[in-house]
Coordinates of C-alpha atoms in Angstrom, one line a residue:
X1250 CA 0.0 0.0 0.0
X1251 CA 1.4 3.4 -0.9
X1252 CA 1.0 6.7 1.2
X1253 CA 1.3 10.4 0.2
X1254 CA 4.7 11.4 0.4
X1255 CA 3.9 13.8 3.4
X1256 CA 2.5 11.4 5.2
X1257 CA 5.4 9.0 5.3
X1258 CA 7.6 11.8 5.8
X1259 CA 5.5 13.2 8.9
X1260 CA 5.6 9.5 10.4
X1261 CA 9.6 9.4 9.5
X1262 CA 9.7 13.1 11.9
X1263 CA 7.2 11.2 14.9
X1264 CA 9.6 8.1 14.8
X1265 CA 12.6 10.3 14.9
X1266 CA 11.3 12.6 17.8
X1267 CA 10.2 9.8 19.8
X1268 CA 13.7 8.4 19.4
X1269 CA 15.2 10.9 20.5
X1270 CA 13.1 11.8 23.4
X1271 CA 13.4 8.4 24.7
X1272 CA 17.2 8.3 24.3
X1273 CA 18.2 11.9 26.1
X1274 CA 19.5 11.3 29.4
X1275 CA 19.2 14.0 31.7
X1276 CA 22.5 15.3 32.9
X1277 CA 24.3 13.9 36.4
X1278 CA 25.6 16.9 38.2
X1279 CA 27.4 15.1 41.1
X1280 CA 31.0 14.2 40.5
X1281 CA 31.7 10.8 42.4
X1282 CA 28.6 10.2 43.3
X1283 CA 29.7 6.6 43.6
X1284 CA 32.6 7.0 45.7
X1285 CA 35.0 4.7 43.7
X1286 CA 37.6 7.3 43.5
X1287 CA 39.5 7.6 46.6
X1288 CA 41.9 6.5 49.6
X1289 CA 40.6 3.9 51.8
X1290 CA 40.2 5.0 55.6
X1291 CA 38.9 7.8 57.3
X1292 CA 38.6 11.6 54.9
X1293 CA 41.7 13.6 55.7
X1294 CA 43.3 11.7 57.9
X1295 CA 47.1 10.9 57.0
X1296 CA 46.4 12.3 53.2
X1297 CA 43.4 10.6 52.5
X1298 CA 41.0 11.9 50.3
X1299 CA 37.8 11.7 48.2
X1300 CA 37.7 12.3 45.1
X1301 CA 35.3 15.6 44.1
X1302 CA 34.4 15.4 47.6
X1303 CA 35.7 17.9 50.9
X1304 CA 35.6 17.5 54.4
X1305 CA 36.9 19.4 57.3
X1306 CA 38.4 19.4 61.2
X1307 CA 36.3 19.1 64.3
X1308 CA 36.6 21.1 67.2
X1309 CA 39.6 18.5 68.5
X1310 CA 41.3 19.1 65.7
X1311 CA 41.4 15.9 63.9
X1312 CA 39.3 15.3 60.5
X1313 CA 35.3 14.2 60.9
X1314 CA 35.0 11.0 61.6
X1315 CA 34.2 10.3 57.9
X1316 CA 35.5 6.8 56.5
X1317 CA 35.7 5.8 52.6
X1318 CA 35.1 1.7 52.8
X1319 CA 36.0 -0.7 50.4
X1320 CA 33.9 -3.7 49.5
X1321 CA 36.1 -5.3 47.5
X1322 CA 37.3 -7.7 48.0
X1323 CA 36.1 -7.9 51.4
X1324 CA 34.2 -5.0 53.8
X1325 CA 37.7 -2.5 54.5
X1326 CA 37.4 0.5 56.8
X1327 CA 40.9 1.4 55.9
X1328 CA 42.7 3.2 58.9
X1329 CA 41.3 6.3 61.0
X1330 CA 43.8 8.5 63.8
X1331 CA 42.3 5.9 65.7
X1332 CA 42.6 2.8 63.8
X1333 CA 40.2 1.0 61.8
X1334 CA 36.4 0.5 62.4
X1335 CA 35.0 -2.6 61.4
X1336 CA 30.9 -2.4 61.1
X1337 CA 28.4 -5.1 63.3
X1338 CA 25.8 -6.9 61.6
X1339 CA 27.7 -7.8 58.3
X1340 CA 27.4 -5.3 56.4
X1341 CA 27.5 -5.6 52.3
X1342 CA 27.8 -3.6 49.8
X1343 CA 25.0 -1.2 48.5
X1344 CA 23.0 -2.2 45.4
X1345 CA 25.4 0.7 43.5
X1346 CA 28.3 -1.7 44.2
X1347 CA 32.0 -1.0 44.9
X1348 CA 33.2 2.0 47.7
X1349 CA 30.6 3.4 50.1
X1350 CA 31.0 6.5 52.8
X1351 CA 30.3 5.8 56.9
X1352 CA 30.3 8.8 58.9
X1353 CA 30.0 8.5 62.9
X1354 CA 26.7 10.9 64.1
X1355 CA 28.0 11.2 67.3
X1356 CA 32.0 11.6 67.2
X1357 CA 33.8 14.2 65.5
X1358 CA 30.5 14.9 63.6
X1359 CA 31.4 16.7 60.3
X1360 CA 30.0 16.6 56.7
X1361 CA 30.7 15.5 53.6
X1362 CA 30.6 18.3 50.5
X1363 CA 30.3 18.7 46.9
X1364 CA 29.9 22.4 45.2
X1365 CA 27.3 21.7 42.1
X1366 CA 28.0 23.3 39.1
X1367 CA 25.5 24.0 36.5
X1368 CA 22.2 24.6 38.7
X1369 CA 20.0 26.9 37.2
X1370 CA 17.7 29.2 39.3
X1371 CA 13.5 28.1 39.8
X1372 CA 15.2 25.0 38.1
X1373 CA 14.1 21.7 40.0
X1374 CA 16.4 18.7 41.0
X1375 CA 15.9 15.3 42.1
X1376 CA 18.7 13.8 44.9
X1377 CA 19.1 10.4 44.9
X1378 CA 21.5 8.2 47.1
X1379 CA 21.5 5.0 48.9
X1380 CA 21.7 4.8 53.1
X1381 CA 22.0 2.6 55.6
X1382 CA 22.4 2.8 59.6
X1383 CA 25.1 0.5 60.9
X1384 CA 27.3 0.4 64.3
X1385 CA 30.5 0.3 65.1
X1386 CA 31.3 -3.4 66.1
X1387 CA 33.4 -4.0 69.4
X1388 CA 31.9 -0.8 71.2
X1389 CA 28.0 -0.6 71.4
X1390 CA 26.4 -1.9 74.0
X1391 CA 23.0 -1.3 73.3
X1392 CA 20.4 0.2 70.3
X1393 CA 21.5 3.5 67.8
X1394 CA 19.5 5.7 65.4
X1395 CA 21.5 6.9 62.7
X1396 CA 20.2 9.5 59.7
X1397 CA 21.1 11.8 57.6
X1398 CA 20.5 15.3 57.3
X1399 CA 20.9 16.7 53.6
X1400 CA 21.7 20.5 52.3
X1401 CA 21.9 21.8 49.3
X1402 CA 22.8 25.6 49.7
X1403 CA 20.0 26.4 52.4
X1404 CA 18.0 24.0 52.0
X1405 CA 17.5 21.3 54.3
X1406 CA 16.4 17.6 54.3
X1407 CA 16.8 14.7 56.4
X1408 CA 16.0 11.0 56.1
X1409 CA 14.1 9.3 58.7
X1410 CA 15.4 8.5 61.6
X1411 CA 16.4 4.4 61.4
X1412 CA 16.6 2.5 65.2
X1413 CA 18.9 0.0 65.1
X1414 CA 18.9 -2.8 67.2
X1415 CA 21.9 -3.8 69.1
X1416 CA 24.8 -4.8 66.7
X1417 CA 23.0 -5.0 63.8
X1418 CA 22.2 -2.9 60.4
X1419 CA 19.7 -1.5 58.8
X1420 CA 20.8 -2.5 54.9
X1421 CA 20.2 -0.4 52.6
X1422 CA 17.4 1.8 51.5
X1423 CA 16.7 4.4 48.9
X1424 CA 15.8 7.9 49.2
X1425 CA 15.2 11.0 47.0
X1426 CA 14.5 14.5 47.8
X1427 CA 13.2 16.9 45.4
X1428 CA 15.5 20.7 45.9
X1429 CA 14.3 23.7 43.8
X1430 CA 17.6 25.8 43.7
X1431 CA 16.9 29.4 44.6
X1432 CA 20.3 30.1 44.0
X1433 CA 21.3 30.3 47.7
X1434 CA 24.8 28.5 47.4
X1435 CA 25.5 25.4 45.7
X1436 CA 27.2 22.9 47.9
X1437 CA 25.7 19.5 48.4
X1438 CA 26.5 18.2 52.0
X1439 CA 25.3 15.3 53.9
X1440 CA 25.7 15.0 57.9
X1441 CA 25.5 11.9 60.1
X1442 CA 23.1 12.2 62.9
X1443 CA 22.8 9.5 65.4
X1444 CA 22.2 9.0 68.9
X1445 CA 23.2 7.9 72.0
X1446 CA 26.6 9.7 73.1
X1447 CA 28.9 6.9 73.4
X1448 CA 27.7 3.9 71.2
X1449 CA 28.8 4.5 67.9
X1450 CA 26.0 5.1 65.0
X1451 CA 27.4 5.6 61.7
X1452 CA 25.1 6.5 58.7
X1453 CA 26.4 4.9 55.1
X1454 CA 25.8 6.1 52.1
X1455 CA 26.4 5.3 48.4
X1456 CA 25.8 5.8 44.6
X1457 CA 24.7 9.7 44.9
X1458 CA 23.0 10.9 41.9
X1459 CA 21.5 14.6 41.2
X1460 CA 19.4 15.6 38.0
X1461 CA 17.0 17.8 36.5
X1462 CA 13.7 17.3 36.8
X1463 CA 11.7 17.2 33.5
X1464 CA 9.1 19.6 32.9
X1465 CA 8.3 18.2 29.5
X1466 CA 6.8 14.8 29.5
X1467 CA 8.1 12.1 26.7
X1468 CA 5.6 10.9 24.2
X1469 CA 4.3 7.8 25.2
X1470 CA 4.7 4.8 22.3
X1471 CA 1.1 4.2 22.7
X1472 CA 0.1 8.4 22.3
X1473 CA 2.5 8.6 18.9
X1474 CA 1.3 5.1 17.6
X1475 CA -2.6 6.5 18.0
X1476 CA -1.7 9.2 16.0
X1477 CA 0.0 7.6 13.2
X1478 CA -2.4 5.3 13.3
X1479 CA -5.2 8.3 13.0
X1480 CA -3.0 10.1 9.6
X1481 CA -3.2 6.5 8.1
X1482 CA -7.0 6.7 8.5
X1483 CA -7.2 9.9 7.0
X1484 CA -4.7 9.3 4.3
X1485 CA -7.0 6.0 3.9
X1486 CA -10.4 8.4 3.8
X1487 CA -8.8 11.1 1.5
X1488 CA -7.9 7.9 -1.3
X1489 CA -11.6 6.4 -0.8
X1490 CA -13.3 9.8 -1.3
X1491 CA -11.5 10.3 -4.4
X1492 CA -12.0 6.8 -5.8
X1493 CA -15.3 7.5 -5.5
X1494 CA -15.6 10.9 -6.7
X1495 CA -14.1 9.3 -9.8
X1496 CA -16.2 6.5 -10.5
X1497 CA -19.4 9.2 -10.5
X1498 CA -17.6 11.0 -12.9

């Protein structure tokens, strides 16, 4: 069957535009995000570092208590000023896989940042990440909460709060928290909060991701195949009409 040459060019264009819609990606603006880019053991102790990531020095004088762990081959706190700190409860690695980040809510409390680049004003942004509560093995004695609370310039978010039984883990969750950037700075942070003073909570978290939120919704495949399917009617119509028109004739 044959069909005007605008026609099969107009459902040439649909194809193309729904191709392309479905293909974009929307743009990741955290660097890292997956933390496999960094030394093993606790941020800014003894030159360890995170890669895209800063931390600072608590009021002691020593870095946060902010570890980079290794999963592979086998759970790896690295070493802190303190030595190492192995987690209760057997913890595993997050569904994003590799390197994940542990930060003590209690101890040395200190965040984690990122400055975002590329954030546009009244623009929003979708934060996603993995988490998890945990505890330092060897030194709780009892139950833990552990979250995290979120920034990004002054805004604020925080996860819910996770009680932890004694030695054991949460595993992990996922979370996401919708930020529309007034243009108040741009640095990402996240904070451990935990409780009580003196049994270690630590908060992981891995495979942070922020993007754009789409204003613009794709074309479904059902919404574009309706409509090519409604041109082929009328193409069929217009060709019946003027069959008939010429057999009257």
């Amino acid at each position: 069957m044959r069909y005007p040459r605008m026609v099969v060019r107009l459902i040439a264009s649909m194809a193309l535009a729904l191709g392309a819609a479905n293909g974009a990606q929307a743009t990741q603006l955290v660097q890292n995000g997956s933390f496999e880019t960094g030394n093993i053991g606790q941020i800014g102790y003894n030159g360890n570092t995170v890669a895209d990531w800063t931390t600072g020095t608590a009021s002691d004088g020593n870095p946060y208590y902010n570890f980079l762990f290794s999963t592979s081959p086998s759970l790896n706190s690295g070493t802190g000023i303190y030595g190492g700190v192995p987690l209760a409860g057997g913890v595993t690695a997050s569904p994003d896989g590799g390197n994940f980040v542990a930060a003590d809510g209690i101890f040395d409390v200190g965040p984690i940042s990122q400055a975002i680049n590329g954030l546009v004003v009244g623009d929003t942004y979708q934060l996603g990440f993995w988490w998890a509560g945990a505890q330092q093995m060897g030194t709780s004695n009892g139950p833990t909460t552990e979250q995290w609370q979120v920034k990004l310039g002054d805004q604020t978010f925080a996860t819910a709060v996770y009680n932890n039984p004694q030695g054991a883990w949460s595993g992990w969750m996922y979370q996401t928290f919708n930020f529309t950037w007034d243009g108040n700075g741009n640095v990402l942070s996240f904070l451990a909060v935990g409780t009580p003073t003196g049994l270690p909570p630590f908060s992981l978290v891995d495979g942070v991701s922020l993007q754009q939120v789409q204003v613009q919704a794709t074309p479904e495949p059902a919404t574009v195949t309706l409509a090519v399917v409604g041109i082929l009617g009328l193409g069929a119509a217009n060709r019946r009409r003027r069959a008939a028109k010429a057999a009257s004739v």
